Amino acid sequence: QVQLVESGGGLVRPGGSLRLSCALSGRFLFSDYTMEWHRQAPGKQRELVAVVKDGGATGYTDPVKGRFTISRDNAKNAVYLQMTNLQPDDAGVYFCSARSYNSEYWGTGTLVTVAS
């Protein structure tokens, strides 16, 4: 079993920055998992934001390219999402997930609010 806990959400003004963290615990091998960040805005479906594989390869949804950076620290069993130039459309609950070929785990989310 894998447990995930997100942190770092909060209230920022448009153009501001936040750094989200996701800490993993349990009995697992971190390198077995592709790590992802998803988000869900009010009234919208949950969407994939960013992904990082064990070797460091990354991918992003088009609206966040150039503004968000996902990274992982294999020594600390942690994944991060650095978000810059935040816009109102970026607001929502951000979820961290860990995915292997035969399993998937989710955190309970951290809230990001973007408002003037």
mmCIF file of N, CA, C and O in Angstrom, residues 51-113:
data_model
loop_
_atom_site.group_PDB
_atom_site.id
_atom_site.type_symbol
_atom_site.label_atom_id
_atom_site.label_comp_id
_atom_site.label_asym_id
_atom_site.label_seq_id
_atom_site.Cartn_x
_atom_site.Cartn_y
_atom_site.Cartn_z
ATOM 1 N N VAL A 51 3.081 15.008 -15.527
ATOM 2 C CA VAL A 51 3.536 13.659 -15.213
ATOM 3 C C VAL A 51 5.058 13.624 -15.249
ATOM 4 O O VAL A 51 5.688 14.308 -16.069
ATOM 5 N N VAL A 52 5.652 12.842 -14.355
ATOM 6 C CA VAL A 52 7.092 12.624 -14.361
ATOM 7 C C VAL A 52 7.353 11.142 -14.132
ATOM 8 O O VAL A 52 6.815 10.542 -13.200
ATOM 9 N N LYS A 53 8.161 10.548 -15.004
ATOM 10 C CA LYS A 53 8.511 9.145 -14.883
ATOM 11 C C LYS A 53 9.744 8.968 -14.006
ATOM 12 O O LYS A 53 10.391 9.942 -13.616
ATOM 13 N N ASP A 54 10.063 7.705 -13.696
ATOM 14 C CA ASP A 54 11.153 7.447 -12.748
ATOM 15 C C ASP A 54 12.491 7.968 -13.241
ATOM 16 O O ASP A 54 13.335 8.346 -12.430
ATOM 17 N N GLY A 55 12.693 7.996 -14.559
ATOM 18 C CA GLY A 55 13.937 8.505 -15.109
ATOM 19 C C GLY A 55 13.989 10.009 -15.251
ATOM 20 O O GLY A 55 15.025 10.549 -15.650
ATOM 21 N N GLY A 56 12.891 10.701 -14.946
ATOM 22 C CA GLY A 56 12.860 12.149 -15.001
ATOM 23 C C GLY A 56 12.151 12.743 -16.195
ATOM 24 O O GLY A 56 11.979 13.968 -16.252
ATOM 25 N N ALA A 57 11.725 11.934 -17.161
ATOM 26 C CA ALA A 57 10.993 12.454 -18.310
ATOM 27 C C ALA A 57 9.666 13.052 -17.860
ATOM 28 O O ALA A 57 8.979 12.479 -17.008
ATOM 29 N N THR A 58 9.294 14.194 -18.427
ATOM 30 C CA THR A 58 8.104 14.921 -17.998
ATOM 31 C C THR A 58 7.152 15.184 -19.153
ATOM 32 O O THR A 58 7.536 15.179 -20.325
ATOM 33 N N GLY A 59 5.896 15.437 -18.806
ATOM 34 C CA GLY A 59 4.885 15.839 -19.763
ATOM 35 C C GLY A 59 3.883 16.755 -19.095
ATOM 36 O O GLY A 59 3.674 16.671 -17.879
ATOM 37 N N TYR A 60 3.247 17.645 -19.883
ATOM 38 C CA TYR A 60 2.339 18.647 -19.349
ATOM 39 C C TYR A 60 1.147 18.828 -20.261
ATOM 40 O O TYR A 60 1.244 18.658 -21.484
ATOM 41 N N THR A 61 0.019 19.199 -19.664
ATOM 42 C CA THR A 61 -1.120 19.613 -20.457
ATOM 43 C C THR A 61 -0.823 20.989 -21.045
ATOM 44 O O THR A 61 -0.128 21.801 -20.439
ATOM 45 N N ASP A 62 -1.339 21.263 -22.242
ATOM 46 C CA ASP A 62 -0.982 22.477 -22.972
ATOM 47 C C ASP A 62 -1.163 23.771 -22.175
ATOM 48 O O ASP A 62 -0.300 24.656 -22.249
ATOM 49 N N PRO A 63 -2.263 23.953 -21.420
ATOM 50 C CA PRO A 63 -2.443 25.245 -20.740
ATOM 51 C C PRO A 63 -1.365 25.606 -19.719
ATOM 52 O O PRO A 63 -1.224 26.783 -19.392
ATOM 53 N N VAL A 64 -0.607 24.620 -19.220
ATOM 54 C CA VAL A 64 0.384 24.918 -18.187
ATOM 55 C C VAL A 64 1.810 24.867 -18.703
ATOM 56 O O VAL A 64 2.746 25.178 -17.948
ATOM 57 N N LYS A 65 2.013 24.512 -19.953
ATOM 58 C CA LYS A 65 3.363 24.424 -20.501
ATOM 59 C C LYS A 65 4.062 25.775 -20.432
ATOM 60 O O LYS A 65 3.495 26.800 -20.795
ATOM 61 N N GLY A 66 5.288 25.754 -19.945
ATOM 62 C CA GLY A 66 6.050 26.975 -19.784
ATOM 63 C C GLY A 66 5.835 27.676 -18.467
ATOM 64 O O GLY A 66 6.587 28.598 -18.133
ATOM 65 N N ARG A 67 4.821 27.261 -17.699
ATOM 66 C CA ARG A 67 4.522 27.898 -16.422
ATOM 67 C C ARG A 67 4.692 26.943 -15.241
ATOM 68 O O ARG A 67 5.035 27.391 -14.146
ATOM 69 N N PHE A 68 4.405 25.655 -15.436
ATOM 70 C CA PHE A 68 4.482 24.661 -14.364
ATOM 71 C C PHE A 68 5.669 23.742 -14.612
ATOM 72 O O PHE A 68 5.992 23.423 -15.767
ATOM 73 N N THR A 69 6.284 23.276 -13.533
ATOM 74 C CA THR A 69 7.375 22.318 -13.616
ATOM 75 C C THR A 69 7.158 21.218 -12.594
ATOM 76 O O THR A 69 7.030 21.497 -11.401
ATOM 77 N N ILE A 70 7.122 19.970 -13.054
ATOM 78 C CA ILE A 70 7.014 18.821 -12.161
ATOM 79 C C ILE A 70 8.398 18.218 -11.982
ATOM 80 O O ILE A 70 9.203 18.179 -12.913
ATOM 81 N N SER A 71 8.683 17.754 -10.774
ATOM 82 C CA SER A 71 9.960 17.123 -10.494
ATOM 83 C C SER A 71 9.774 16.081 -9.396
ATOM 84 O O SER A 71 8.764 16.079 -8.691
ATOM 85 N N ARG A 72 10.755 15.195 -9.266
ATOM 86 C CA ARG A 72 10.706 14.184 -8.213
ATOM 87 C C ARG A 72 12.068 14.064 -7.556
ATOM 88 O O ARG A 72 13.107 14.258 -8.194
ATOM 89 N N ASP A 73 12.047 13.741 -6.280
ATOM 90 C CA ASP A 73 13.252 13.510 -5.506
ATOM 91 C C ASP A 73 13.188 12.067 -5.034
ATOM 92 O O ASP A 73 12.500 11.745 -4.066
ATOM 93 N N ASN A 74 13.894 11.186 -5.724
ATOM 94 C CA ASN A 74 13.808 9.762 -5.424
ATOM 95 C C ASN A 74 14.388 9.416 -4.053
ATOM 96 O O ASN A 74 13.973 8.435 -3.436
ATOM 97 N N ALA A 75 15.335 10.218 -3.565
ATOM 98 C CA ALA A 75 15.907 9.975 -2.247
ATOM 99 C C ALA A 75 14.923 10.289 -1.134
ATOM 100 O O ALA A 75 15.041 9.751 -0.031
ATOM 101 N N LYS A 76 13.963 11.169 -1.390
ATOM 102 C CA LYS A 76 12.993 11.589 -0.382
ATOM 103 C C LYS A 76 11.597 11.033 -0.631
ATOM 104 O O LYS A 76 10.675 11.332 0.139
ATOM 105 N N ASN A 77 11.407 10.245 -1.681
ATOM 106 C CA ASN A 77 10.084 9.715 -2.047
ATOM 107 C C ASN A 77 9.062 10.841 -2.126
ATOM 108 O O ASN A 77 7.995 10.792 -1.497
ATOM 109 N N ALA A 78 9.394 11.862 -2.896
ATOM 110 C CA ALA A 78 8.546 13.041 -2.993
ATOM 111 C C ALA A 78 8.467 13.534 -4.432
ATOM 112 O O ALA A 78 9.388 13.322 -5.232
ATOM 113 N N VAL A 79 7.375 14.206 -4.740
ATOM 114 C CA VAL A 79 7.181 14.831 -6.033
ATOM 115 C C VAL A 79 6.689 16.247 -5.796
ATOM 116 O O VAL A 79 5.995 16.514 -4.806
ATOM 117 N N TYR A 80 7.040 17.165 -6.713
ATOM 118 C CA TYR A 80 6.731 18.573 -6.548
ATOM 119 C C TYR A 80 6.109 19.134 -7.816
ATOM 120 O O TYR A 80 6.318 18.621 -8.914
ATOM 121 N N LEU A 81 5.358 20.210 -7.649
ATOM 122 C CA LEU A 81 4.829 20.952 -8.783
ATOM 123 C C LEU A 81 5.064 22.428 -8.520
ATOM 124 O O LEU A 81 4.408 23.023 -7.659
ATOM 125 N N GLN A 82 6.014 23.019 -9.248
ATOM 126 C CA GLN A 82 6.282 24.444 -9.161
ATOM 127 C C GLN A 82 5.384 25.156 -10.165
ATOM 128 O O GLN A 82 5.464 24.883 -11.366
ATOM 129 N N MET A 83 4.544 26.049 -9.678
ATOM 130 C CA MET A 83 3.573 26.746 -10.511
ATOM 131 C C MET A 83 3.886 28.236 -10.491
ATOM 132 O O MET A 83 3.989 28.838 -9.422
ATOM 133 N N THR A 84 4.026 28.827 -11.681
ATOM 134 C CA THR A 84 4.296 30.251 -11.803
ATOM 135 C C THR A 84 3.258 30.898 -12.709
ATOM 136 O O THR A 84 2.571 30.227 -13.477
ATOM 137 N N ASN A 85 3.173 32.231 -12.621
ATOM 138 C CA ASN A 85 2.212 33.002 -13.412
ATOM 139 C C ASN A 85 0.818 32.384 -13.343
ATOM 140 O O ASN A 85 0.158 32.159 -14.361
ATOM 141 N N LEU A 86 0.355 32.132 -12.134
ATOM 142 C CA LEU A 86 -0.936 31.483 -11.947
ATOM 143 C C LEU A 86 -2.080 32.369 -12.419
ATOM 144 O O LEU A 86 -2.062 33.590 -12.245
ATOM 145 N N GLN A 87 -3.078 31.743 -13.010
ATOM 146 C CA GLN A 87 -4.250 32.415 -13.544
ATOM 147 C C GLN A 87 -5.504 31.849 -12.897
ATOM 148 O O GLN A 87 -5.486 30.750 -12.349
ATOM 149 N N PRO A 88 -6.627 32.588 -12.947
ATOM 150 C CA PRO A 88 -7.868 32.071 -12.350
ATOM 151 C C PRO A 88 -8.261 30.683 -12.851
ATOM 152 O O PRO A 88 -8.805 29.890 -12.078
ATOM 153 N N ASP A 89 -7.987 30.370 -14.109
ATOM 154 C CA ASP A 89 -8.319 29.049 -14.641
ATOM 155 C C ASP A 89 -7.484 27.928 -14.024
ATOM 156 O O ASP A 89 -7.808 26.756 -14.199
ATOM 157 N N ASP A 90 -6.420 28.273 -13.312
ATOM 158 C CA ASP A 90 -5.597 27.273 -12.643
ATOM 159 C C ASP A 90 -6.161 26.856 -11.292
ATOM 160 O O ASP A 90 -5.661 25.909 -10.687
ATOM 161 N N ALA A 91 -7.162 27.551 -10.794
ATOM 162 C CA ALA A 91 -7.698 27.281 -9.461
ATOM 163 C C ALA A 91 -8.398 25.931 -9.412
ATOM 164 O O ALA A 91 -8.975 25.471 -10.399
ATOM 165 N N GLY A 92 -8.349 25.300 -8.252
ATOM 166 C CA GLY A 92 -9.004 24.030 -8.047
ATOM 167 C C GLY A 92 -8.276 23.200 -7.014
ATOM 168 O O GLY A 92 -7.315 23.648 -6.400
ATOM 169 N N VAL A 93 -8.743 21.988 -6.831
ATOM 170 C CA VAL A 93 -8.092 21.046 -5.937
ATOM 171 C C VAL A 93 -7.078 20.249 -6.742
ATOM 172 O O VAL A 93 -7.418 19.662 -7.772
ATOM 173 N N TYR A 94 -5.842 20.239 -6.268
ATOM 174 C CA TYR A 94 -4.761 19.522 -6.935
ATOM 175 C C TYR A 94 -4.496 18.211 -6.209
ATOM 176 O O TYR A 94 -4.337 18.183 -4.990
ATOM 177 N N PHE A 95 -4.450 17.127 -6.982
ATOM 178 C CA PHE A 95 -4.259 15.787 -6.455
ATOM 179 C C PHE A 95 -2.963 15.189 -6.976
ATOM 180 O O PHE A 95 -2.652 15.316 -8.163
ATOM 181 N N CYS A 96 -2.254 14.527 -6.108
ATOM 182 C CA CYS A 96 -1.065 13.775 -6.453
ATOM 183 C C CYS A 96 -1.439 12.305 -6.623
ATOM 184 O O CYS A 96 -2.248 11.777 -5.858
ATOM 185 N N SER A 97 -0.873 11.648 -7.622
ATOM 186 C CA SER A 97 -1.136 10.231 -7.812
ATOM 187 C C SER A 97 0.140 9.488 -8.165
ATOM 188 O O SER A 97 1.069 10.054 -8.741
ATOM 189 N N ALA A 98 0.165 8.216 -7.813
ATOM 190 C CA ALA A 98 1.270 7.315 -8.128
ATOM 191 C C ALA A 98 0.707 6.146 -8.920
ATOM 192 O O ALA A 98 -0.258 5.514 -8.489
ATOM 193 N N ARG A 99 1.314 5.858 -10.063
ATOM 194 C CA ARG A 99 0.781 4.834 -10.949
ATOM 195 C C ARG A 99 1.880 3.879 -11.383
ATOM 196 O O ARG A 99 2.937 4.309 -11.851
ATOM 197 N N SER A 100 1.627 2.595 -11.213
ATOM 198 C CA SER A 100 2.488 1.549 -11.751
ATOM 199 C C SER A 100 1.706 0.808 -12.826
ATOM 200 O O SER A 100 0.581 1.170 -13.166
ATOM 201 N N TYR A 101 2.292 -0.258 -13.351
ATOM 202 C CA TYR A 101 1.618 -0.979 -14.426
ATOM 203 C C TYR A 101 0.333 -1.653 -13.956
ATOM 204 O O TYR A 101 -0.552 -1.913 -14.775
ATOM 205 N N ASN A 102 0.218 -1.940 -12.647
ATOM 206 C CA ASN A 102 -0.952 -2.665 -12.153
ATOM 207 C C ASN A 102 -1.615 -2.042 -10.930
ATOM 208 O O ASN A 102 -2.456 -2.681 -10.294
ATOM 209 N N SER A 103 -1.282 -0.786 -10.591
ATOM 210 C CA SER A 103 -1.885 -0.162 -9.424
ATOM 211 C C SER A 103 -1.881 1.349 -9.566
ATOM 212 O O SER A 103 -1.114 1.909 -10.341
ATOM 213 N N GLU A 104 -2.737 2.003 -8.787
ATOM 214 C CA GLU A 104 -2.844 3.452 -8.801
ATOM 215 C C GLU A 104 -3.269 3.926 -7.416
ATOM 216 O O GLU A 104 -4.190 3.369 -6.822
ATOM 217 N N TYR A 105 -2.605 4.963 -6.911
ATOM 218 C CA TYR A 105 -2.909 5.519 -5.597
ATOM 219 C C TYR A 105 -3.090 7.019 -5.715
ATOM 220 O O TYR A 105 -2.464 7.674 -6.560
ATOM 221 N N TRP A 106 -3.936 7.569 -4.837
ATOM 222 C CA TRP A 106 -4.274 8.992 -4.866
ATOM 223 C C TRP A 106 -4.177 9.612 -3.488
ATOM 224 O O TRP A 106 -4.509 8.984 -2.487
ATOM 225 N N GLY A 107 -3.743 10.872 -3.454
ATOM 226 C CA GLY A 107 -3.863 11.665 -2.255
ATOM 227 C C GLY A 107 -5.248 12.285 -2.170
ATOM 228 O O GLY A 107 -6.088 12.100 -3.055
ATOM 229 N N THR A 108 -5.500 13.032 -1.102
ATOM 230 C CA THR A 108 -6.814 13.638 -0.897
ATOM 231 C C THR A 108 -6.896 15.082 -1.370
ATOM 232 O O THR A 108 -7.971 15.682 -1.312
ATOM 233 N N GLY A 109 -5.807 15.652 -1.853
ATOM 234 C CA GLY A 109 -5.847 16.934 -2.517
ATOM 235 C C GLY A 109 -5.428 18.113 -1.657
ATOM 236 O O GLY A 109 -5.490 18.077 -0.432
ATOM 237 N N THR A 110 -5.014 19.181 -2.333
ATOM 238 C CA THR A 110 -4.707 20.457 -1.698
ATOM 239 C C THR A 110 -5.324 21.560 -2.555
ATOM 240 O O THR A 110 -5.258 21.520 -3.781
ATOM 241 N N LEU A 111 -5.935 22.544 -1.906
ATOM 242 C CA LEU A 111 -6.717 23.561 -2.609
ATOM 243 C C LEU A 111 -5.844 24.733 -3.035
ATOM 244 O O LEU A 111 -5.118 25.313 -2.221
ATOM 245 N N VAL A 112 -5.955 25.095 -4.319
ATOM 246 C CA VAL A 112 -5.288 26.270 -4.873
ATOM 247 C C VAL A 112 -6.352 27.277 -5.280
ATOM 248 O O VAL A 112 -7.233 26.965 -6.086
ATOM 249 N N THR A 113 -6.277 28.481 -4.722
ATOM 250 C CA THR A 113 -7.205 29.551 -5.050
ATOM 251 C C THR A 113 -6.430 30.698 -5.682
ATOM 252 O O THR A 113 -5.426 31.149 -5.132
#
